[in-house]
Amino acid sequence: MTERATGPRAGRSSRRSDWLDAVLDTDPATQDRSIVLTQLLFGAAALTVFTTVMVFGPGEGSSVTFYLGLLLTFAACLAAILMRWSAHAPHLVLVLPVLDIFAIACMRHAQPELGLGLLWVFPVLWISTLVGVVGITASVISICALVVAEFALRGLPVTLSAMQTLIFLPITLVFVAVSGRLHTRRNRAQRLLLSKQSGLLEGALAQARRQEELLAEVLNTVDFGVVRIDKSGQINMVNEAQMRMQLDERLADATALPAGGTGEFAAATPLQRAMRGEKFEPETVWLEAPNGEKAALSVTARHLHSKLGEYDGSIVVSRDVTAEVMALRDRDDLVASVSHELRTPLTSVLGYLELTLDGGGLPPAAEVQLQVAHKNANRLLDLLADILAASNGAEQPMVLQPGPCALLDVVEQSIESLLPWASEREIRIDCAAAEATSLIADGSRLRQLIDNVISNAIKYNVDRGAVSIGLTSDEKMVWLIVRDTGIGIADEEQPRLFERFFRSESVRNSTVHGSGLGLGISREIARLHGGDLTVQSVEGEGTTVLVTLPKDRDRA
């Protein structure tokens, strides 16, 4: 470890560092060019002096001293041009301003009436930028010595007129040199600041470029197409999956990138809609290739926003979902087919069970067993009805047949049909808070909705639990509330309650039967009426279902 320099040595080291920084702060070519230009500028001034002397006073300036000054000047210019200063020691460049000082002294001695002392500004200013305070002091003292020597050689008296040369000229040179030095330091500080800022900018640019490359790598590994659209509607990024889609004959029409503009040739395609600034949730688009092969494409368009919340373009995500859609369609076809096939024999079984039970004369044990079979057959029939409703809903929209409907009567009929089931488990059903109200709706569909909601409240309740039903309304809306004291639903499972065939983990591991379709069908019925169905549940405490319906959808 080396000791840090202190005292005068540290000061000299610091000054030398400033000098080296001044000389070596630029690249070699720039440094050499700067030296040449500076020296040629002084050479041009000397040439002007020579021309002036030759034009206005030929023969008067023909002394050897004058030509010696010119010779020194042009020698310095020639050296500045021919030498590669960047390849030598930095202090060597001081030779040039020193030669200029002596050249001016020679020309001034030969032509004192021209006031050539002002030319000393050039070398003094140059030395001040290279060496600083030491250079200013040394150069001004040297010039003062040369002036005093000239007065001594000429034997000139020290008069008031001589003060211009002896006092005011050095003061002027000091002022110019100090100003030049301060300007040089300020420029050096600005260059240092710009250099640091340039480094930070280059680092940020490199980081941004790396992040862009990383994003491109990630987007090129996914199997769905991604298109980035800027706020002017132009496409500026496409991943590899999107390019593969464009080569797929089935998807070419919907994924093709336009040559320019938004055009009208394919204005209805999802991509063109996104380029016009539209946004949409996943939409399934069916396409057909020239050979008749069909494909399904799921497309989503989302808006992007800047930090200020302003629109900054869109992102379009496309995915080939043909296999998934076809699998769902095949499943629905299978479910519908099996349900239809099962419904016919099941109806026959129920008919014969009812005939046998109504005929009487059965032993008590056999009658109980047949009632159990009849109850489970009815449950199976209800399950098939839910499955068929879900399958038909996937094939075609549910159609309502609205008319005057007394909702309290529908609720009471539903309770009456489900009361025996609740009594078996000693579950109390309380509808004291239900008010009489009427609305324009499809009564049979509302009965289906209410049956599903109340049966769930019984099915997923605890033994000796309770179900409370509230019904109220105002001039425009009707509210039906069904609350139970059952097992509840976990928070993480609640977002999936309305998915088809979804059943919670606790229910799947129990003996409670169900299809996972009732809530989804019930919400669909409520929304078709212009209302909604929402669920709030706390695991282990119970569930509350809220159904909102307009009294007249056409007037709502």
Coordinates of C-alpha atoms in Angstrom, one line a residue:
M1 CA 0.0 0.0 0.0
T2 CA 1.4 3.4 -1.0
E3 CA 1.1 6.4 1.3
R4 CA -1.0 9.3 0.1
A5 CA 1.0 12.4 -0.9
T6 CA 0.6 15.4 1.5
G7 CA 1.8 19.0 1.6
P8 CA 3.6 20.6 -1.3
R9 CA 4.1 17.4 -3.1
A10 CA 0.4 16.7 -3.2
G11 CA -0.2 20.2 -4.6
R12 CA 2.4 19.7 -7.3
S13 CA 0.8 16.3 -8.1
S14 CA -2.6 17.9 -8.3
R15 CA -1.4 20.6 -10.6
R16 CA 0.3 18.1 -12.8
S17 CA -2.9 16.0 -12.9
D18 CA -4.8 19.1 -14.1
W19 CA -2.2 19.7 -16.8
L20 CA -2.3 16.1 -18.0
D21 CA -6.1 16.2 -18.0
A22 CA -6.0 19.3 -20.1
V23 CA -3.6 17.8 -22.6
L24 CA -4.9 14.2 -22.7
D25 CA -8.6 14.9 -22.2
T26 CA -9.4 14.3 -25.9
D27 CA -8.5 11.6 -28.4
P28 CA -5.0 11.9 -30.1
A29 CA -6.4 13.1 -33.4
T30 CA -8.4 15.9 -31.8
Q31 CA -5.4 16.8 -29.6
D32 CA -3.0 17.2 -32.6
R33 CA -5.6 19.1 -34.6
S34 CA -6.2 21.5 -31.7
I35 CA -2.5 22.2 -31.3
V36 CA -2.1 22.8 -35.1
L37 CA -5.1 25.2 -35.2
T38 CA -3.9 27.2 -32.1
Q39 CA -0.4 27.6 -33.5
L40 CA -1.6 28.5 -37.0
L41 CA -3.8 31.2 -35.5
F42 CA -0.7 32.9 -34.0
G43 CA 1.2 32.3 -37.3
A44 CA -1.6 34.1 -39.2
A45 CA -1.3 37.1 -36.8
A46 CA 2.5 37.2 -37.3
L47 CA 2.0 37.0 -41.1
T48 CA -0.4 39.9 -40.8
V49 CA 2.3 41.9 -39.0
F50 CA 4.9 41.1 -41.6
T51 CA 2.5 42.1 -44.4
T52 CA 1.7 45.4 -42.7
V53 CA 5.4 46.2 -42.3
M54 CA 6.2 45.3 -45.9
V55 CA 3.3 47.4 -47.2
F56 CA 3.5 50.5 -45.1
G57 CA 7.2 50.6 -44.0
P58 CA 9.4 48.5 -46.4
G59 CA 13.0 48.5 -45.4
E60 CA 12.3 49.8 -41.8
G61 CA 11.6 46.4 -40.4
S62 CA 14.5 44.6 -42.2
S63 CA 16.5 44.1 -39.0
V64 CA 17.8 40.6 -38.2
T65 CA 15.8 40.7 -35.0
F66 CA 12.5 41.1 -36.8
Y67 CA 13.2 38.2 -39.2
L68 CA 14.4 36.1 -36.3
G69 CA 11.0 36.5 -34.7
L70 CA 9.3 35.5 -38.0
L71 CA 11.6 32.6 -38.3
L72 CA 10.8 31.4 -34.8
T73 CA 7.1 31.8 -35.5
F74 CA 7.1 29.8 -38.8
A75 CA 9.4 27.1 -37.2
A76 CA 6.8 26.7 -34.5
C77 CA 4.0 26.4 -37.1
L78 CA 6.0 23.9 -39.1
A79 CA 6.7 21.8 -35.9
A80 CA 3.0 22.0 -34.9
I81 CA 2.0 20.6 -38.4
L82 CA 4.7 17.9 -38.7
M83 CA 4.9 16.5 -35.2
R84 CA 2.5 13.9 -33.7
W85 CA 2.2 15.6 -30.3
S86 CA 0.0 12.9 -28.9
A87 CA 2.9 10.4 -29.3
H88 CA 5.3 12.5 -27.1
A89 CA 5.4 13.6 -23.5
P90 CA 2.5 16.0 -22.8
H91 CA 4.8 18.8 -21.5
L92 CA 6.6 18.9 -24.9
V93 CA 3.8 21.0 -26.4
L94 CA 4.9 23.9 -24.1
V95 CA 7.8 24.4 -26.5
L96 CA 5.4 26.1 -29.0
P97 CA 4.0 28.9 -26.8
V98 CA 7.5 29.5 -25.4
L99 CA 8.9 30.0 -29.0
D100 CA 6.0 32.3 -29.7
I101 CA 6.9 34.5 -26.6
F102 CA 10.4 34.9 -27.8
A103 CA 9.3 35.5 -31.4
I104 CA 7.0 38.3 -30.3
A105 CA 9.8 39.8 -28.2
C106 CA 12.1 39.8 -31.3
M107 CA 9.5 41.4 -33.6
R108 CA 8.6 43.9 -30.9
H109 CA 12.2 44.9 -30.4
A110 CA 12.5 45.5 -34.2
Q111 CA 9.2 47.3 -34.5
P112 CA 8.4 49.0 -31.1
E113 CA 6.0 51.5 -32.6
L114 CA 3.5 48.8 -33.7
G115 CA 2.6 47.8 -30.1
L116 CA 3.1 44.1 -30.8
G117 CA 3.1 43.3 -27.1
L118 CA -0.6 42.5 -27.3
L119 CA 0.3 39.4 -29.4
W120 CA 1.6 38.0 -26.1
V121 CA -2.0 37.2 -25.3
F122 CA -1.9 34.2 -27.6
P123 CA 1.0 32.2 -25.9
V124 CA 0.0 33.4 -22.4
L125 CA -3.6 32.2 -22.9
W126 CA -2.3 28.9 -24.4
I127 CA 0.0 28.3 -21.4
S128 CA -2.7 29.2 -18.9
T129 CA -5.0 26.5 -20.3
L130 CA -2.2 23.9 -20.1
V131 CA -0.4 24.6 -16.9
G132 CA -2.7 26.8 -14.9
V133 CA -1.5 29.3 -12.2
V134 CA 2.1 28.2 -12.5
G135 CA 2.1 28.8 -16.3
I136 CA 0.4 32.2 -15.9
T137 CA 2.9 33.3 -13.3
A138 CA 5.9 32.0 -15.3
S139 CA 4.9 33.4 -18.6
V140 CA 3.9 36.8 -17.3
I141 CA 7.2 37.1 -15.3
S142 CA 9.2 36.0 -18.4
I143 CA 7.4 38.7 -20.5
C144 CA 8.0 41.3 -17.8
A145 CA 11.7 40.3 -17.8
L146 CA 11.9 40.6 -21.6
V147 CA 10.2 44.1 -21.5
V148 CA 12.6 45.3 -18.8
A149 CA 15.6 43.9 -20.8
E150 CA 14.4 45.8 -23.9
F151 CA 14.2 49.0 -21.9
A152 CA 17.7 48.4 -20.6
L153 CA 19.1 47.6 -24.0
R154 CA 17.5 50.6 -25.6
G155 CA 18.4 52.8 -22.6
L156 CA 14.8 54.1 -22.4
P157 CA 13.8 56.3 -19.4
V158 CA 11.0 55.1 -17.1
T159 CA 8.4 57.7 -17.8
L160 CA 4.6 57.9 -17.5
S161 CA 4.2 56.8 -21.1
A162 CA 6.4 53.7 -20.4
M163 CA 3.9 52.6 -17.7
Q164 CA 1.6 51.3 -20.5
T165 CA 4.2 48.6 -21.3
L166 CA 5.7 48.1 -17.8
I167 CA 2.5 47.9 -15.8
F168 CA -0.7 47.8 -17.8
L169 CA 0.5 45.2 -20.4
P170 CA 1.3 42.6 -17.7
I171 CA -1.9 43.3 -15.9
T172 CA -3.8 42.8 -19.1
L173 CA -2.0 39.6 -19.8
V174 CA -2.8 38.3 -16.3
F175 CA -6.4 39.2 -16.7
V176 CA -6.7 37.5 -20.0
A177 CA -4.8 34.4 -18.8
V178 CA -6.9 34.0 -15.6
S179 CA -10.1 34.4 -17.7
G180 CA -8.8 31.8 -20.1
R181 CA -7.9 29.5 -17.2
L182 CA -11.4 29.8 -15.6
H183 CA -13.0 29.2 -19.0
T184 CA -10.9 26.1 -19.5
R185 CA -11.8 24.7 -16.1
R186 CA -15.4 25.3 -16.7
N187 CA -15.2 23.6 -20.1
R188 CA -13.4 20.7 -18.5
A189 CA -16.1 20.4 -15.8
Q190 CA -18.8 20.4 -18.5
R191 CA -17.0 17.8 -20.5
L192 CA -16.7 15.6 -17.4
L193 CA -20.4 16.0 -16.6
L194 CA -21.3 15.3 -20.2
S195 CA -19.0 12.2 -20.1
K196 CA -20.7 10.9 -17.0
Q197 CA -24.2 11.6 -18.4
S198 CA -23.1 9.9 -21.6
G199 CA -22.0 6.9 -19.6
L200 CA -25.3 6.7 -17.7
L201 CA -27.2 7.1 -20.9
E202 CA -25.2 4.3 -22.5
G203 CA -25.8 2.1 -19.5
A204 CA -29.5 2.8 -19.5
L205 CA -29.6 2.2 -23.2
A206 CA -27.8 -1.1 -22.9
Q207 CA -30.1 -2.2 -20.1
A208 CA -33.2 -1.2 -22.1
R209 CA -31.8 -3.1 -25.1
R210 CA -31.2 -6.2 -22.9
Q211 CA -34.7 -6.0 -21.5
E212 CA -36.1 -5.7 -25.0
E213 CA -34.1 -8.8 -26.1
L214 CA -35.2 -10.7 -23.0
L215 CA -38.8 -9.8 -23.7
A216 CA -38.5 -10.9 -27.3
E217 CA -36.9 -14.2 -26.2
V218 CA -39.8 -14.8 -23.7
L219 CA -42.5 -13.9 -26.3
N220 CA -40.9 -16.2 -28.9
T221 CA -41.1 -19.1 -26.5
V222 CA -44.9 -19.0 -26.0
D223 CA -47.3 -20.8 -28.2
F224 CA -49.7 -18.0 -28.7
G225 CA -49.4 -15.0 -31.1
V226 CA -48.6 -11.6 -29.8
V227 CA -48.9 -8.3 -31.8
R228 CA -47.9 -4.9 -30.4
I229 CA -49.7 -1.9 -32.0
D230 CA -48.6 1.6 -31.2
K231 CA -50.9 4.5 -30.6
S232 CA -50.9 5.5 -34.2
G233 CA -52.3 2.1 -35.2
Q234 CA -49.1 0.7 -36.7
I235 CA -47.7 -2.7 -35.9
N236 CA -44.2 -2.6 -34.3
M237 CA -43.7 -6.0 -32.8
V238 CA -44.7 -9.6 -33.8
N239 CA -43.6 -12.8 -32.1
E240 CA -42.7 -16.1 -33.8
A241 CA -46.0 -17.8 -32.9
Q242 CA -47.9 -15.0 -34.7
M243 CA -45.7 -15.5 -37.8
R244 CA -46.4 -19.2 -37.7
M245 CA -50.1 -18.5 -37.6
Q246 CA -49.8 -16.4 -40.7
L247 CA -48.3 -19.4 -42.5
D248 CA -51.2 -21.6 -41.4
E249 CA -53.6 -21.8 -44.2
R250 CA -56.6 -22.0 -41.9
L251 CA -55.6 -18.9 -39.9
A252 CA -54.1 -16.7 -42.6
D253 CA -57.1 -14.4 -43.2
A254 CA -57.5 -13.4 -39.5
T255 CA -53.8 -13.2 -38.6
A256 CA -52.4 -11.6 -41.8
L257 CA -50.5 -8.3 -41.1
P258 CA -51.5 -5.5 -43.5
A259 CA -48.9 -4.0 -45.8
G260 CA -49.8 -0.5 -44.5
G261 CA -52.6 1.5 -43.0
T262 CA -55.7 -0.1 -41.6
G263 CA -57.4 -0.6 -45.0
E264 CA -61.0 -1.7 -45.5
F265 CA -60.3 -5.1 -47.1
A266 CA -60.4 -6.9 -43.8
A267 CA -61.9 -4.3 -41.5
A268 CA -63.9 -6.9 -39.6
T269 CA -60.9 -9.1 -38.5
P270 CA -59.9 -8.8 -34.8
L271 CA -56.5 -7.5 -35.8
Q272 CA -57.9 -4.7 -37.9
R273 CA -60.3 -3.8 -35.1
A274 CA -57.5 -3.6 -32.6
M275 CA -55.5 -1.4 -35.1
R276 CA -58.5 1.0 -35.0
G277 CA -58.2 1.3 -31.2
E278 CA -60.9 -1.2 -30.2
K279 CA -60.4 -3.5 -27.2
F280 CA -62.3 -6.7 -26.5
E281 CA -62.2 -9.7 -24.2
P282 CA -61.4 -13.2 -25.7
E283 CA -63.5 -13.7 -28.8
T284 CA -63.6 -16.9 -30.7
V285 CA -63.5 -16.5 -34.4
W286 CA -64.3 -19.4 -36.7
L287 CA -62.3 -19.6 -40.0
E288 CA -62.4 -21.8 -43.0
A289 CA -59.5 -22.6 -45.3
P290 CA -60.0 -23.0 -49.1
N291 CA -59.9 -26.8 -48.6
G292 CA -62.9 -26.6 -46.3
E293 CA -60.9 -27.2 -43.1
K294 CA -62.2 -25.1 -40.2
A295 CA -60.3 -23.6 -37.3
A296 CA -61.2 -21.6 -34.1
L297 CA -59.1 -18.6 -33.1
S298 CA -59.4 -16.9 -29.7
V299 CA -58.3 -13.2 -29.9
T300 CA -58.0 -10.7 -27.1
A301 CA -57.1 -7.0 -27.5
R302 CA -56.1 -4.9 -24.5
H303 CA -55.1 -1.2 -24.3
L304 CA -51.7 -0.1 -23.0
H305 CA -51.2 3.1 -21.1
S306 CA -48.3 5.3 -20.3
K307 CA -47.2 6.3 -16.8
L308 CA -49.5 9.4 -17.1
G309 CA -52.5 7.1 -17.9
E310 CA -52.6 8.1 -21.6
Y311 CA -53.4 5.6 -24.4
D312 CA -50.2 4.1 -25.6
G313 CA -51.3 1.5 -28.1
S314 CA -52.7 -2.1 -27.8
I315 CA -51.5 -5.6 -27.4
V316 CA -53.3 -8.4 -29.3
V317 CA -53.1 -12.0 -28.2
S318 CA -54.2 -14.8 -30.6
R319 CA -54.4 -18.5 -29.8
D320 CA -55.5 -21.4 -31.9
V321 CA -58.2 -23.1 -29.8
T322 CA -59.6 -25.5 -32.4
A323 CA -58.7 -28.6 -30.5
E324 CA -60.2 -27.2 -27.2
V325 CA -63.4 -26.0 -28.8
M326 CA -63.9 -29.3 -30.6
A327 CA -63.2 -31.2 -27.4
L328 CA -65.8 -29.2 -25.5
R329 CA -68.3 -29.6 -28.4
D330 CA -67.7 -33.4 -28.4
R331 CA -68.2 -33.5 -24.6
D332 CA -71.4 -31.5 -24.8
D333 CA -72.7 -33.8 -27.6
L334 CA -71.8 -36.8 -25.6
V335 CA -73.5 -35.5 -22.4
A336 CA -76.6 -34.5 -24.3
S337 CA -76.8 -37.8 -26.1
V338 CA -76.3 -39.8 -22.9
S339 CA -78.8 -37.6 -21.1
H340 CA -81.4 -38.1 -23.7
E341 CA -80.8 -41.8 -23.8
L342 CA -81.0 -42.1 -20.0
R343 CA -84.1 -39.9 -19.6
T344 CA -86.5 -42.2 -21.5
P345 CA -85.9 -45.3 -19.5
L346 CA -85.7 -43.3 -16.3
T347 CA -89.1 -41.8 -16.9
S348 CA -90.4 -45.3 -17.4
V349 CA -88.8 -46.5 -14.1
L350 CA -90.4 -43.5 -12.3
G351 CA -93.8 -44.3 -13.8
Y352 CA -93.8 -47.9 -12.7
L353 CA -92.5 -47.0 -9.2
E354 CA -95.4 -44.6 -8.8
L355 CA -97.9 -47.1 -10.1
T356 CA -96.6 -49.7 -7.6
L357 CA -96.6 -47.3 -4.7
D358 CA -100.1 -46.0 -5.6
G359 CA -101.5 -49.6 -5.9
G360 CA -101.0 -50.2 -2.1
G361 CA -100.9 -53.7 -0.5
L362 CA -97.1 -53.6 -0.2
P363 CA -95.3 -54.8 2.9
P364 CA -94.0 -51.9 5.0
A365 CA -90.4 -52.7 4.4
A366 CA -90.9 -53.0 0.6
E367 CA -92.8 -49.7 0.5
V368 CA -90.0 -47.9 2.3
Q369 CA -87.4 -49.4 -0.1
L370 CA -89.5 -48.4 -3.1
Q371 CA -89.9 -44.8 -1.8
V372 CA -86.1 -44.6 -1.5
A373 CA -85.8 -45.8 -5.1
H374 CA -88.4 -43.3 -6.2
K375 CA -86.7 -40.4 -4.4
N376 CA -83.3 -41.2 -5.9
A377 CA -84.8 -41.7 -9.4
N378 CA -86.4 -38.2 -9.1
R379 CA -82.9 -36.8 -8.1
L380 CA -81.4 -38.5 -11.1
L381 CA -84.1 -37.0 -13.3
D382 CA -83.3 -33.5 -11.9
L383 CA -79.6 -34.1 -12.6
L384 CA -80.4 -35.0 -16.2
A385 CA -82.5 -31.9 -16.6
D386 CA -79.7 -29.7 -15.4
I387 CA -77.2 -31.4 -17.8
L388 CA -79.6 -31.0 -20.7
A389 CA -80.2 -27.4 -19.8
A390 CA -76.5 -26.7 -19.8
S391 CA -76.0 -28.6 -23.1
N392 CA -78.9 -26.8 -24.8
G393 CA -77.5 -23.4 -23.4
A394 CA -74.2 -24.1 -25.1
E395 CA -75.9 -24.9 -28.4
Q396 CA -78.5 -22.1 -28.5
P397 CA -79.5 -19.2 -26.2
M398 CA -82.2 -19.8 -23.6
V399 CA -85.5 -18.3 -24.7
L400 CA -87.8 -16.6 -22.1
Q401 CA -91.6 -16.4 -22.3
P402 CA -92.4 -13.5 -20.0
G403 CA -95.8 -12.8 -18.4
P404 CA -97.3 -11.6 -15.1
C405 CA -95.7 -13.6 -12.2
A406 CA -96.5 -13.6 -8.5
L407 CA -93.0 -14.3 -7.2
L408 CA -94.1 -15.1 -3.6
D409 CA -96.3 -17.9 -4.9
V410 CA -93.4 -19.3 -6.9
V411 CA -91.2 -19.3 -3.8
E412 CA -93.9 -21.0 -1.7
Q413 CA -94.4 -23.7 -4.3
S414 CA -90.7 -24.4 -4.4
I415 CA -90.6 -24.6 -0.6
E416 CA -93.5 -27.0 -0.5
S417 CA -91.9 -29.3 -3.0
L418 CA -88.6 -29.3 -1.1
L419 CA -90.0 -29.4 2.4
P420 CA -90.0 -33.2 2.7
W421 CA -86.3 -33.3 1.8
A422 CA -85.5 -30.6 4.4
S423 CA -87.6 -32.4 7.1
E424 CA -85.6 -35.6 6.7
R425 CA -82.6 -33.6 8.0
E426 CA -84.6 -31.5 10.4
I427 CA -83.7 -28.3 8.5
R428 CA -86.0 -25.4 9.2
I429 CA -87.1 -23.2 6.3
D430 CA -88.2 -19.7 7.4
C431 CA -89.9 -17.4 4.8
A432 CA -91.5 -15.0 7.2
A433 CA -89.6 -12.1 5.6
A434 CA -90.9 -12.8 2.2
E435 CA -93.3 -10.1 0.9
A436 CA -95.9 -10.5 -1.8
T437 CA -94.6 -9.0 -5.1
S438 CA -95.3 -9.4 -8.8
L439 CA -93.3 -8.8 -11.9
I440 CA -93.2 -9.5 -15.6
A441 CA -91.0 -12.6 -16.0
D442 CA -90.9 -16.2 -17.2
G443 CA -92.5 -18.0 -14.2
S444 CA -91.2 -21.5 -15.1
R445 CA -87.7 -20.2 -15.5
L446 CA -87.9 -18.4 -12.2
R447 CA -89.2 -21.6 -10.6
Q448 CA -86.1 -23.4 -11.9
L449 CA -83.9 -20.7 -10.5
I450 CA -85.5 -20.7 -7.1
D451 CA -85.6 -24.5 -6.9
N452 CA -81.8 -24.6 -7.6
V453 CA -81.0 -21.9 -5.0
I454 CA -83.2 -23.4 -2.2
S455 CA -82.2 -27.0 -2.9
N456 CA -78.5 -25.9 -2.7
A457 CA -79.3 -24.2 0.7
I458 CA -80.7 -27.5 1.9
K459 CA -78.2 -29.8 0.2
Y460 CA -75.1 -28.1 1.6
N461 CA -76.6 -27.3 5.0
V462 CA -75.9 -29.1 8.2
D463 CA -78.4 -31.3 10.0
R464 CA -80.8 -29.3 12.1
G465 CA -79.7 -26.2 10.3
A466 CA -81.8 -23.3 9.0
V467 CA -82.7 -21.7 5.7
S468 CA -84.1 -18.2 5.7
I469 CA -85.8 -16.6 2.7
G470 CA -86.4 -12.9 2.2
L471 CA -88.3 -11.2 -0.6
T472 CA -88.8 -7.5 -1.0
S473 CA -89.2 -5.0 -3.8
D474 CA -89.6 -1.3 -4.7
E475 CA -91.1 0.3 -7.8
K476 CA -88.5 -1.0 -10.2
M477 CA -86.6 -3.9 -8.6
V478 CA -87.2 -7.2 -6.7
W479 CA -84.7 -8.7 -4.3
L480 CA -84.7 -12.4 -3.3
I481 CA -82.3 -13.4 -0.5
V482 CA -81.7 -17.0 0.5
R483 CA -79.4 -17.6 3.5
D484 CA -78.3 -20.9 5.0
T485 CA -76.2 -22.1 8.0
G486 CA -74.3 -24.7 6.0
I487 CA -70.7 -25.7 5.3
G488 CA -69.9 -22.5 3.3
I489 CA -67.3 -22.2 0.5
A490 CA -63.6 -21.5 0.7
D491 CA -62.5 -18.0 -0.5
E492 CA -60.2 -19.4 -3.2
E493 CA -63.0 -21.5 -4.7
Q494 CA -65.7 -18.8 -4.8
P495 CA -64.5 -17.2 -8.1
R496 CA -65.2 -20.6 -9.8
L497 CA -68.7 -21.1 -8.5
F498 CA -70.4 -20.4 -11.8
E499 CA -68.1 -22.6 -13.9
R500 CA -69.9 -25.5 -15.5
F501 CA -69.4 -28.8 -13.6
F502 CA -67.4 -27.2 -10.9
R503 CA -67.8 -28.6 -7.3
S504 CA -65.8 -27.5 -4.3
E505 CA -63.2 -29.8 -2.8
S506 CA -65.2 -30.2 0.4
V507 CA -68.3 -31.3 -1.5
R508 CA -66.4 -33.7 -3.8
N509 CA -65.0 -35.5 -0.8
S510 CA -68.5 -35.8 0.8
T511 CA -71.6 -37.9 0.1
V512 CA -73.5 -34.8 -1.2
H513 CA -74.5 -35.4 -4.8
G514 CA -74.7 -32.7 -7.5
S515 CA -73.7 -31.8 -11.1
G516 CA -72.1 -28.4 -10.6
L517 CA -74.5 -26.8 -13.1
G518 CA -77.3 -25.3 -10.9
L519 CA -75.7 -22.0 -10.0
G520 CA -74.5 -21.3 -13.5
I521 CA -77.9 -22.0 -15.0
S522 CA -79.6 -19.9 -12.3
R523 CA -77.4 -16.9 -12.9
E524 CA -78.0 -17.2 -16.6
I525 CA -81.7 -17.1 -16.0
A526 CA -81.4 -14.0 -13.7
R527 CA -79.3 -12.2 -16.3
L528 CA -81.6 -13.0 -19.1
H529 CA -84.3 -11.3 -17.1
G530 CA -82.1 -8.2 -16.8
G531 CA -81.0 -9.0 -13.2
D532 CA -78.1 -10.9 -11.6
L533 CA -77.3 -13.6 -9.0
T534 CA -74.4 -13.1 -6.6
V535 CA -73.0 -15.4 -3.8
Q536 CA -71.3 -14.5 -0.5
S537 CA -70.0 -17.3 1.6
V538 CA -67.9 -17.9 4.7
E539 CA -66.4 -21.4 5.1
G540 CA -67.9 -23.1 8.1
E541 CA -70.6 -20.5 8.7
G542 CA -72.9 -20.5 5.7
T543 CA -73.8 -19.0 2.3
T544 CA -76.0 -16.1 1.2
V545 CA -77.4 -15.9 -2.4
L546 CA -78.8 -12.6 -3.6
V547 CA -81.0 -12.5 -6.7
T548 CA -82.0 -9.1 -8.2
L549 CA -84.7 -8.9 -10.9
P550 CA -86.3 -5.9 -12.6
K551 CA -90.1 -5.8 -12.3
D552 CA -90.3 -5.2 -16.1
R553 CA -87.2 -5.8 -18.1
D554 CA -88.6 -3.9 -21.1
R555 CA -89.0 -0.8 -19.0
A556 CA -85.9 -1.1 -16.9

